[in-house]
XYZ file of C-alpha atoms in Angstrom:
698
model
C 175.736 183.698 84.588
C 172.490 185.011 83.529
C 170.546 183.507 80.702
C 170.064 186.960 79.052
C 173.868 187.253 78.715
C 174.095 183.924 76.959
C 173.529 182.541 73.427
C 171.122 179.582 72.972
C 172.976 177.047 70.737
C 170.955 175.702 67.944
C 173.241 172.869 66.556
C 172.443 169.919 64.416
C 174.974 167.943 66.290
C 172.687 167.602 69.221
C 171.430 164.302 68.277
C 170.379 162.865 71.682
C 166.632 163.010 72.318
C 167.520 164.212 75.845
C 167.810 167.756 74.208
C 164.149 167.892 73.744
C 163.923 168.757 77.306
C 167.072 170.787 77.680
C 168.224 174.274 76.165
C 172.113 174.500 75.444
C 173.167 177.868 76.535
C 176.881 179.014 75.741
C 178.684 182.091 77.010
C 182.392 182.121 76.051
C 183.842 178.711 76.369
C 181.191 177.425 78.910
C 178.152 175.482 78.015
C 175.096 175.041 80.220
C 172.205 172.743 79.863
C 169.118 174.233 81.236
C 166.021 172.084 82.054
C 162.923 173.285 80.142
C 160.634 172.267 82.886
C 162.402 173.220 86.255
C 164.991 175.726 84.847
C 167.737 173.828 86.691
C 171.254 174.364 85.220
C 173.628 171.361 84.467
C 176.870 171.031 82.650
C 176.268 171.294 78.891
C 179.800 170.598 77.781
C 180.327 167.962 75.034
C 182.735 166.238 77.299
C 180.252 165.709 79.980
C 177.959 163.398 77.961
C 174.193 163.229 78.520
C 173.886 160.541 81.289
C 173.597 163.304 83.887
C 170.951 165.032 81.931
C 168.802 161.712 81.830
C 169.329 161.168 85.517
C 167.898 164.702 86.145
C 164.763 163.883 83.939
C 164.044 160.920 86.049
C 164.064 163.040 89.287
C 162.432 166.243 87.636
C 158.953 166.190 89.263
C 157.542 169.107 87.338
C 158.435 167.455 83.984
C 157.024 164.125 85.130
C 153.705 165.431 86.351
C 153.346 167.341 83.131
C 154.081 164.760 80.809
C 152.090 161.923 82.498
C 149.017 164.143 82.710
C 149.527 164.877 79.130
C 149.894 161.419 78.099
C 146.802 160.361 80.110
C 144.801 163.085 78.283
C 146.052 161.822 74.939
C 145.061 158.169 75.746
C 141.519 159.296 77.042
C 140.961 161.031 73.641
C 141.679 157.749 71.752
C 139.505 155.627 73.918
C 135.707 155.480 73.322
C 133.496 155.271 76.209
C 136.218 156.129 78.530
C 135.058 157.174 82.150
C 135.348 161.119 82.622
C 137.099 162.013 85.670
C 136.726 165.758 86.483
C 139.656 167.865 87.619
C 142.053 164.983 87.056
C 145.724 166.251 88.088
C 148.703 165.453 90.030
C 148.898 167.537 93.324
C 152.626 168.377 93.849
C 151.971 168.114 97.539
C 150.691 164.509 97.219
C 153.977 163.503 95.515
C 156.399 164.380 98.514
C 159.079 161.903 98.713
C 157.916 160.032 95.617
C 160.030 159.479 92.552
C 158.488 158.568 89.315
C 160.756 157.135 86.810
C 159.699 158.561 83.733
C 162.405 159.078 80.750
C 161.509 160.550 77.413
C 157.874 160.154 77.596
C 156.397 159.971 73.969
C 153.360 157.927 73.657
C 152.640 156.531 70.306
C 150.428 153.678 69.267
C 153.362 151.226 68.613
C 154.157 151.489 72.277
C 151.471 149.154 73.167
C 152.426 146.208 71.049
C 151.491 142.843 72.506
C 149.475 144.716 75.200
C 152.603 146.238 76.881
C 152.888 150.081 77.466
C 156.129 151.590 78.226
C 156.603 154.806 80.011
C 160.481 155.303 80.278
C 161.697 152.725 82.728
C 157.953 151.711 83.534
C 156.623 148.701 81.571
C 152.978 147.985 81.761
C 151.579 144.597 80.726
C 148.172 145.233 79.829
C 147.172 141.539 79.551
C 148.926 140.431 82.860
C 147.260 143.208 84.682
C 143.807 141.987 83.254
C 144.622 138.503 84.474
C 145.623 139.795 87.758
C 142.401 141.498 88.090
C 140.424 138.421 87.028
C 142.291 136.157 89.432
C 141.616 138.652 92.341
C 137.972 138.391 91.439
C 137.934 134.748 91.294
C 140.049 134.214 94.545
C 138.093 136.587 96.755
C 134.575 135.910 95.229
C 134.208 139.569 94.119
C 131.196 140.392 91.809
C 132.219 140.653 88.119
C 130.184 143.806 88.040
C 132.761 145.690 90.176
C 134.892 146.684 86.964
C 131.758 148.861 85.983
C 131.671 150.539 89.406
C 132.735 154.324 89.114
C 134.696 154.193 92.407
C 136.705 151.134 91.080
C 137.488 152.991 87.839
C 138.528 156.218 89.475
C 140.755 154.032 92.003
C 142.421 152.259 89.083
C 142.914 155.345 87.090
C 144.639 157.207 89.943
C 146.698 154.101 90.697
C 147.863 153.536 87.143
C 146.604 155.944 84.556
C 147.963 153.619 81.525
C 145.745 150.709 82.623
C 143.026 150.003 80.085
C 139.850 149.516 82.158
C 138.237 146.176 81.380
C 134.496 145.680 80.592
C 132.386 143.228 82.185
C 132.373 141.022 79.047
C 136.044 141.339 79.083
C 136.707 140.232 82.738
C 134.300 137.485 82.287
C 136.225 136.225 79.336
C 139.484 136.444 81.318
C 137.921 134.516 84.134
C 136.653 131.839 81.648
C 140.357 131.552 80.181
C 141.885 131.328 83.725
C 139.390 128.530 84.319
C 140.357 126.456 81.346
C 144.070 126.776 82.269
C 143.407 125.766 85.981
C 141.190 122.888 84.636
C 144.028 121.466 82.554
C 146.273 121.407 85.612
C 143.662 119.771 87.609
C 143.076 117.179 84.979
C 146.967 116.404 84.907
C 146.951 116.010 88.598
C 144.144 113.646 88.637
C 145.489 111.736 85.685
C 148.945 111.441 87.397
C 147.313 110.161 90.719
C 148.217 106.583 91.445
C 145.446 106.014 94.139
C 141.679 105.916 94.024
C 139.416 109.009 93.915
C 136.103 109.348 95.993
C 133.404 111.729 95.180
C 130.767 113.630 96.978
C 127.670 115.210 95.578
C 125.519 118.124 96.787
C 122.644 120.251 95.434
C 122.768 124.036 95.797
C 119.863 126.483 95.348
C 120.075 129.626 93.327
C 117.526 132.402 92.502
C 114.369 131.465 90.637
C 114.297 127.746 91.955
C 117.369 126.910 89.945
C 119.560 124.155 91.235
C 123.239 123.296 90.776
C 124.893 120.156 91.268
C 128.267 120.260 92.822
C 130.751 117.233 92.564
C 133.835 117.304 94.872
C 136.471 114.777 94.579
C 138.559 113.740 97.702
C 141.606 111.874 97.660
C 145.142 111.343 99.386
C 147.957 112.463 97.192
C 151.483 111.014 96.748
C 152.705 113.321 99.702
C 150.047 111.748 101.913
C 148.044 114.941 102.143
C 144.242 114.772 101.891
C 143.126 116.836 99.017
C 139.445 118.049 98.335
C 138.653 119.746 94.900
C 135.401 120.864 93.372
C 135.120 119.171 89.771
C 131.905 120.426 88.493
C 129.210 122.901 89.339
C 126.492 122.084 86.951
C 123.085 123.678 86.567
C 120.229 121.087 86.775
C 116.877 121.146 85.196
C 114.175 121.763 87.904
C 112.272 118.696 86.601
C 115.375 116.462 86.649
C 114.815 112.730 87.216
C 116.928 110.308 88.880
C 117.988 108.907 85.409
C 119.060 112.422 84.371
C 121.112 112.935 87.513
C 122.919 109.874 87.282
C 123.738 110.399 83.617
C 124.974 113.827 84.443
C 127.265 112.456 87.042
C 128.649 109.955 84.569
C 129.225 112.430 82.098
C 131.326 114.443 84.438
C 133.284 111.380 85.632
C 134.183 110.385 81.942
C 134.877 114.010 81.046
C 137.637 113.960 83.827
C 138.443 110.482 82.725
C 138.155 109.364 86.410
C 135.378 106.965 86.217
C 138.170 104.132 86.309
C 139.735 105.413 89.413
C 136.486 106.066 91.413
C 136.449 104.240 94.792
C 133.411 105.643 96.529
C 130.622 108.275 96.268
C 128.937 110.159 99.066
C 125.302 111.364 98.838
C 122.771 112.544 101.331
C 120.711 110.114 103.286
C 117.607 110.097 101.067
C 115.862 107.140 99.665
C 115.733 108.821 96.122
C 119.444 108.579 96.027
C 119.346 104.762 96.326
C 118.419 104.502 92.652
C 121.034 107.062 91.640
C 123.682 105.302 93.357
C 122.779 101.879 91.928
C 122.559 103.054 88.328
C 126.309 104.663 88.679
C 127.557 101.484 90.424
C 126.216 99.175 87.756
C 127.818 101.258 84.968
C 131.185 101.104 86.724
C 130.993 97.488 87.719
C 130.305 96.636 83.927
C 133.892 97.834 83.294
C 135.254 96.125 86.544
C 136.286 99.466 87.903
C 135.045 99.013 91.475
C 136.831 96.965 94.099
C 135.164 94.215 95.924
C 132.017 94.620 93.871
C 131.589 98.189 95.191
C 130.854 97.251 98.763
C 132.438 100.418 99.951
C 131.051 102.419 96.949
C 127.839 103.729 98.404
C 128.363 106.012 101.191
C 126.051 108.422 102.915
C 126.858 111.730 104.527
C 127.012 111.374 108.347
C 126.553 114.898 108.998
C 123.420 114.738 107.026
C 122.084 111.634 109.052
C 122.543 113.823 112.208
C 120.668 116.589 110.859
C 117.755 114.459 109.946
C 117.550 112.917 113.271
C 117.832 116.354 114.860
C 114.816 117.497 112.794
C 113.002 114.566 114.156
C 113.897 115.408 117.670
C 112.927 119.137 117.284
C 109.739 118.174 115.586
C 108.769 115.959 118.554
C 109.700 118.655 121.025
C 108.034 121.603 118.988
C 105.319 122.217 121.455
C 107.585 122.414 124.389
C 110.082 124.394 122.528
C 107.538 126.919 121.540
C 106.462 127.262 125.199
C 110.067 127.727 126.298
C 110.561 130.418 123.419
C 107.517 132.357 124.480
C 108.545 132.221 128.035
C 112.096 133.880 127.349
C 110.137 136.427 125.113
C 107.707 137.285 128.069
C 110.650 137.653 130.429
C 112.522 140.085 128.107
C 109.388 141.969 127.351
C 110.010 144.649 130.049
C 112.383 145.665 132.624
C 109.805 145.005 135.523
C 109.308 141.400 134.388
C 112.996 140.956 134.114
C 113.585 142.157 137.563
C 110.720 139.956 138.832
C 112.141 136.894 137.055
C 115.735 137.700 138.698
C 114.034 137.580 142.039
C 112.323 134.284 141.359
C 115.995 132.891 140.085
C 117.337 134.002 143.570
C 114.377 132.344 145.543
C 114.938 129.041 143.467
C 118.713 129.308 144.168
C 119.519 129.227 140.504
C 123.377 129.695 140.209
C 123.531 129.464 136.432
C 125.732 132.095 134.672
C 123.974 131.365 131.293
C 121.969 134.137 129.569
C 118.499 133.382 128.359
C 118.445 133.704 124.688
C 116.114 133.336 121.657
C 117.207 130.751 119.234
C 117.416 130.992 115.665
C 115.094 128.091 114.199
C 117.190 127.732 111.106
C 120.147 126.636 113.191
C 119.518 123.930 115.614
C 122.673 124.330 117.685
C 121.111 127.677 118.719
C 117.854 125.887 119.633
C 119.822 123.614 121.980
C 121.782 126.639 123.343
C 118.271 128.130 124.153
C 117.102 124.975 125.792
C 120.098 124.401 127.791
C 119.904 127.837 129.280
C 115.981 127.583 130.031
C 116.564 124.187 131.657
C 118.850 125.733 134.304
C 116.135 128.194 135.117
C 113.108 125.828 135.082
C 112.422 126.490 138.672
C 112.454 130.174 138.409
C 109.996 129.971 135.572
C 107.667 127.634 137.782
C 107.754 130.410 140.487
C 107.270 133.353 138.047
C 103.875 131.344 136.920
C 102.838 131.269 140.615
C 103.464 134.965 141.275
C 102.583 136.442 137.830
C 98.945 135.756 136.563
C 100.032 137.267 133.124
C 102.696 134.516 132.505
C 100.718 131.395 131.393
C 103.074 129.424 129.047
C 105.367 127.842 131.557
C 105.944 124.149 130.517
C 104.795 121.454 132.794
C 107.271 119.175 134.669
C 106.930 116.342 132.270
C 107.665 118.737 129.458
C 110.679 119.991 131.328
C 111.874 116.443 131.653
C 111.360 115.739 127.945
C 113.172 118.878 127.051
C 116.122 117.794 129.294
C 116.145 114.254 127.589
C 116.121 115.553 124.242
C 118.534 118.443 124.961
C 120.992 115.855 126.258
C 120.719 114.113 122.935
C 121.218 117.328 120.896
C 124.274 118.007 122.904
C 125.733 114.642 121.772
C 124.757 115.623 118.171
C 126.556 118.968 118.451
C 129.788 117.199 119.802
C 129.834 114.510 117.152
C 129.150 117.256 114.392
C 132.183 119.189 115.634
C 134.247 116.027 115.345
C 132.960 115.483 111.726
C 133.432 119.134 110.784
C 136.147 120.302 113.096
C 139.116 119.789 110.883
C 139.655 121.047 107.438
C 139.683 117.620 105.551
C 138.652 114.802 108.224
C 140.007 111.337 107.450
C 137.470 108.538 107.438
C 138.981 106.728 110.664
C 137.519 109.397 112.876
C 133.833 108.549 112.400
C 133.516 104.988 113.582
C 133.408 105.697 117.384
C 131.137 108.784 117.058
C 128.626 106.841 115.068
C 128.834 103.764 117.378
C 128.107 106.289 120.384
C 124.998 107.419 118.524
C 124.034 103.955 117.943
C 124.259 103.060 121.773
C 122.432 106.235 122.595
C 119.599 105.250 120.366
C 119.421 101.846 121.655
C 118.986 103.215 125.276
C 116.521 105.828 124.220
C 114.263 103.225 122.631
C 113.944 101.651 126.080
C 112.605 104.980 127.678
C 109.583 104.644 129.773
C 108.249 107.880 128.169
C 106.158 106.908 125.167
C 107.128 110.267 123.310
C 110.824 109.607 123.791
C 110.715 106.008 122.889
C 108.494 106.627 119.753
C 110.969 109.450 118.736
C 114.034 107.094 119.297
C 112.444 104.357 117.077
C 111.702 106.855 114.389
C 115.435 108.104 114.521
C 116.676 104.530 114.609
C 115.119 103.439 111.617
C 117.075 106.220 109.639
C 120.061 105.317 111.688
C 119.669 101.594 110.608
C 119.475 102.451 106.897
C 122.760 104.497 107.154
C 124.376 101.665 109.221
C 123.566 99.074 106.640
C 125.284 100.940 103.850
C 128.189 102.450 105.818
C 129.067 100.142 108.887
C 131.721 98.196 106.705
C 133.589 101.297 105.515
C 133.379 102.881 108.989
C 134.740 99.667 110.517
C 137.639 99.182 107.811
C 138.719 102.896 108.282
C 138.838 102.475 111.984
C 141.031 99.191 111.684
C 143.387 101.140 109.434
C 143.985 103.455 112.366
C 147.127 101.867 114.093
C 146.011 103.036 117.463
C 142.862 100.720 117.371
C 143.158 98.172 114.625
C 140.613 95.304 115.341
C 140.188 96.148 118.895
C 137.980 99.084 118.571
C 135.700 97.065 116.413
C 135.604 94.500 118.993
C 134.912 96.828 121.774
C 131.957 98.603 120.125
C 130.389 95.548 118.497
C 130.306 93.698 121.832
C 128.143 96.575 123.088
C 126.029 96.981 120.033
C 125.332 93.195 119.161
C 125.992 91.493 122.527
C 126.317 87.641 122.149
C 126.045 88.065 118.335
C 129.187 90.379 118.152
C 131.484 87.332 116.989
C 129.627 86.934 113.913
C 129.680 90.613 112.848
C 133.426 90.836 113.643
C 134.213 87.959 111.648
C 132.252 89.477 108.599
C 134.317 92.506 108.974
C 137.572 90.476 109.209
C 136.556 88.486 106.059
C 135.617 91.711 104.012
C 138.965 93.642 104.941
C 140.965 90.694 103.856
C 139.015 90.537 100.529
C 139.621 94.295 100.038
C 143.393 93.765 100.599
C 143.658 90.958 98.266
C 141.989 92.989 95.391
C 144.498 95.761 96.234
C 147.392 93.237 96.169
C 146.180 91.990 92.704
C 146.060 95.685 91.368
C 149.184 97.014 92.932
C 152.265 97.889 90.835
C 154.202 95.056 92.546
C 151.640 92.458 91.389
C 151.473 93.887 87.986
C 155.209 93.550 87.617
C 155.143 89.827 88.701
C 152.309 89.190 86.280
C 154.184 90.906 83.566
C 157.385 88.850 84.137
C 155.245 85.665 84.334
C 153.773 86.321 80.968
C 157.095 87.201 79.420
C 158.455 83.750 80.675
C 155.515 82.194 78.828
C 156.693 83.560 75.496
C 156.104 86.627 73.580
C 154.667 84.961 70.451
C 151.112 84.706 72.202
C 150.867 88.162 73.605
C 147.613 89.098 72.110
C 146.200 85.789 73.185
C 147.880 86.166 76.730
C 146.270 89.442 77.335
C 142.832 88.024 76.396
C 143.338 84.958 78.617
C 144.594 87.121 81.495
C 141.479 89.029 81.283
C 139.567 85.738 81.457
C 141.532 84.597 84.454
C 141.274 87.489 86.611
C 139.507 85.085 89.122
C 142.480 82.678 88.836
C 144.792 85.558 89.852
C 142.724 86.306 92.758
C 142.462 82.421 93.835
C 146.302 82.281 93.402
C 146.987 85.236 95.719
C 144.398 84.005 98.242
C 145.946 80.456 98.461
C 149.317 81.781 98.554
C 148.590 83.664 101.820
C 147.959 80.420 103.528
C 151.689 79.554 103.199
C 154.399 80.654 105.460
C 154.626 84.272 103.921
C 152.647 86.713 105.838
C 150.699 89.575 104.039
C 150.951 93.143 104.984
C 147.739 93.004 106.526
C 148.587 90.122 108.761
C 151.853 91.825 109.970
C 150.018 95.082 110.604
C 147.351 93.350 112.673
C 149.767 91.276 114.626
C 151.870 94.183 115.669
C 151.107 96.212 118.989
C 148.761 99.190 118.805
C 150.400 102.615 118.393
C 150.038 104.653 121.690
C 147.195 107.135 121.640
C 148.224 110.924 121.875
C 146.901 114.280 120.908
C 149.422 115.034 118.141
C 148.819 111.733 116.351
C 148.512 112.098 112.422
C 147.423 109.099 110.628
C 148.443 110.208 107.360
C 151.952 110.773 108.667
C 152.041 107.506 110.168
C 151.180 105.884 106.839
C 153.536 107.872 105.061
C 156.417 106.692 107.257
C 155.292 103.034 107.204
C 154.669 102.924 103.418
C 157.795 101.028 102.697
C 156.950 98.479 105.449
C 153.339 97.991 104.225
C 153.482 98.922 100.457
C 150.151 97.127 99.531
C 148.282 97.999 102.759
C 149.454 101.588 102.423
C 147.909 101.906 98.994
C 144.623 100.412 100.520
C 144.904 103.024 103.411
C 145.112 105.897 100.965
C 141.843 104.729 99.318
C 140.039 104.055 102.443
C 140.977 106.987 104.574
C 140.170 109.244 101.656
C 136.411 108.364 101.624
C 134.390 111.446 102.331
C 132.225 110.132 105.260
C 130.757 113.580 105.693
C 130.445 116.317 103.151
C 129.447 119.302 105.288
C 131.619 121.940 106.523
C 131.298 123.244 109.983
C 130.118 126.565 108.704
C 126.889 124.973 107.478
C 126.857 121.868 109.685
C 123.969 123.134 111.944
C 122.052 124.807 108.991
C 118.591 123.360 108.789
C 118.401 124.618 105.035
C 120.476 123.768 102.133
C 123.389 125.604 100.462
C 122.292 128.908 98.460
C 124.211 130.431 95.813
C 124.652 134.301 96.394
C 122.624 136.719 94.151
C 125.633 137.873 92.189
C 126.565 134.470 91.199
C 122.998 133.428 90.442
C 122.526 136.168 87.841
C 125.463 134.813 85.706
C 125.403 132.296 83.036
C 125.735 128.626 84.280
C 129.050 128.218 82.380
C 130.550 131.273 84.251
C 129.154 130.232 87.566
C 130.919 126.859 87.265
C 134.126 128.616 86.157
C 134.148 130.878 89.186
C 133.230 128.282 91.592
C 135.674 125.590 90.406
C 138.615 128.008 89.749
C 138.341 129.590 93.259
C 138.424 126.216 94.758
C 141.699 125.081 92.639
C 143.409 128.518 93.317
C 142.619 128.765 97.015
C 146.101 127.214 97.995
C 147.369 130.532 96.696
C 145.539 132.411 99.392
C 146.354 129.765 102.059
C 150.102 130.002 101.415
C 149.887 133.586 101.548
C 151.059 135.257 104.933
C 148.212 137.809 104.607
C 145.457 135.053 104.129
C 144.368 135.225 107.756
C 143.324 138.894 107.329
C 141.733 138.641 103.931
C 139.292 135.781 103.471
C 137.220 135.068 100.380
C 133.883 136.497 99.954
C 130.901 133.882 99.874
C 129.545 132.093 97.011
C 126.965 130.527 99.297
C 124.685 132.656 101.504
C 123.501 131.198 104.884
C 119.807 132.080 105.103
C 119.975 131.665 108.835
C 122.311 134.491 109.382
C 119.717 136.758 111.191
C 119.596 135.861 114.921
C 118.182 137.356 118.123
C 120.537 138.946 120.577
C 119.199 139.223 124.294
C 120.846 140.279 127.386
C 124.182 140.882 125.806
C 124.539 137.421 124.710
C 125.001 136.919 121.054
C 124.246 133.568 119.643
C 125.377 134.547 116.255
C 124.926 132.196 113.279
C 127.717 131.734 110.821
C 126.923 134.452 108.178
C 128.246 132.819 105.154
C 129.748 129.751 103.582
C 132.961 130.247 101.403
C 134.403 127.277 99.127
C 137.295 125.800 101.205
C 136.492 122.639 101.937
């Protein structure tokens, strides 16, 4: 049937909006519906209904392309300051095998009520899309300014023409709103936590001599998983004093309402931090928040201690290191010198497979690798000096010996640092044997016949002794709570460290751990239940006086608990220590062990949660060997302090979303922290690359 032979029906009975896109043509008793876009003919009989016509519109590509382009153009006219995209169209060839579900496109202002745009069967939630964008920026550390990049705008418009592009201020506001919601979730988690919380504090540098204080909580949750969450990222006045810093920390603690739950706090090994720690401890002790008068409260970062001793070692060896560095640079200065050095290495029968490499002075592990390789070629360097008059910077035999001694100690530091920072969230029990090994090595080094080495050892030991004085109790208690060691590991190392006086120090540890257990027993829910029943038996008429008296008789409760321990009933701690050691194996998980044995040791397990959650080290492996502090990247440094805190904290809280994603391994976060030591020297095909960045993931 030809259209020219037919009559186009114009009837008021055609009420369905689908006829806006069809012409109804009649010839005799036959009616045909002809698509106005692709001219396809379908049944137009009144008995056929309109469903088949609607289905055709869904699949009609010419109609879809035409109307979406029209819709986009109409919206662009209504928006002020919209991006101009030249020659914006939908190429038919680019839409092969693609179905666009668009039915009855008719864009009006009322179609975006509550931020939702409708295109037929497609529903675009503007608010949700904006928040998805903000969450993406937070999770991956993208700069906020990306929303103003032309390439990003073109990409979004090609992907979804109906999405309203967000301004810089708009995405910043969305990020702040997400932060507030995530903060409320974090607050509820901490509020419901039955155990104690430990805190770590770090200073970050930003552009323009600006510093930020980063407060990180660490605790073991109800599922016996170690959690580490950034709570605050606060800008500090460059001229801040110890009083100001301690006040800022206390304000943050009270803002989160965790001052009553604080168990320990970890700071760097710096004498200026002593006063800060004392002020905070005194404030908490006034309200009786700390257990055992805060004996385990003052913790210093073990990795920071190692870095400080490494700096002393490298400073003492600086002249020798400079000679070795210049020697390697000379060997690599030309092909002829390289070949001559290789001949000397063959004559000296050097069988090393290591490459000579220049270090990066900002990463001390790279300096060790340089020394380690050079020491294996020391005989070749000596021969080169004999046969090459231009080479004059070869270290002497004594200097080589000193380099070997200090390099051996640096190797121990590297091994220990890997233990400290090797796992994502290391528990406190792993530190005791590593710190004790350092202690024993320092004792031996102090007895060196080389004055330079012994002087260096005494300098390092003075720093170590300060750390040991503050942290040895916490280290030992954490080791005792490891069922593979218990008291035996303390007895083993203390006998080596203290010799004949070991028994005195072991007894001190034993007394302290019993006192800590007794305070946990008093604070445990079981003890609270018993005390509550006792006061009810005494009568409810003196409830107010009873509460007041009970506060005054805390010492009596402690005395009563301690004296009852001397009777036939054994405590959790006694039973735990009397049982055989758990076999040592590679797959052992201390948190899983305590999770399984919580019913058997209800009070001791509560104590284990608090002690094992202490952050003995605050430095991740990414920055463990960095000689400089953490530096906030340029994009974040340019933002307001409130926005910086929102981005840093929210990214940390939302990180589990990335870790649970199957694609996380291939899509990591961009850095908030820049490692200034990322530029390294590459020689002879050996790349001792520094870690380029430090992302927030604990």
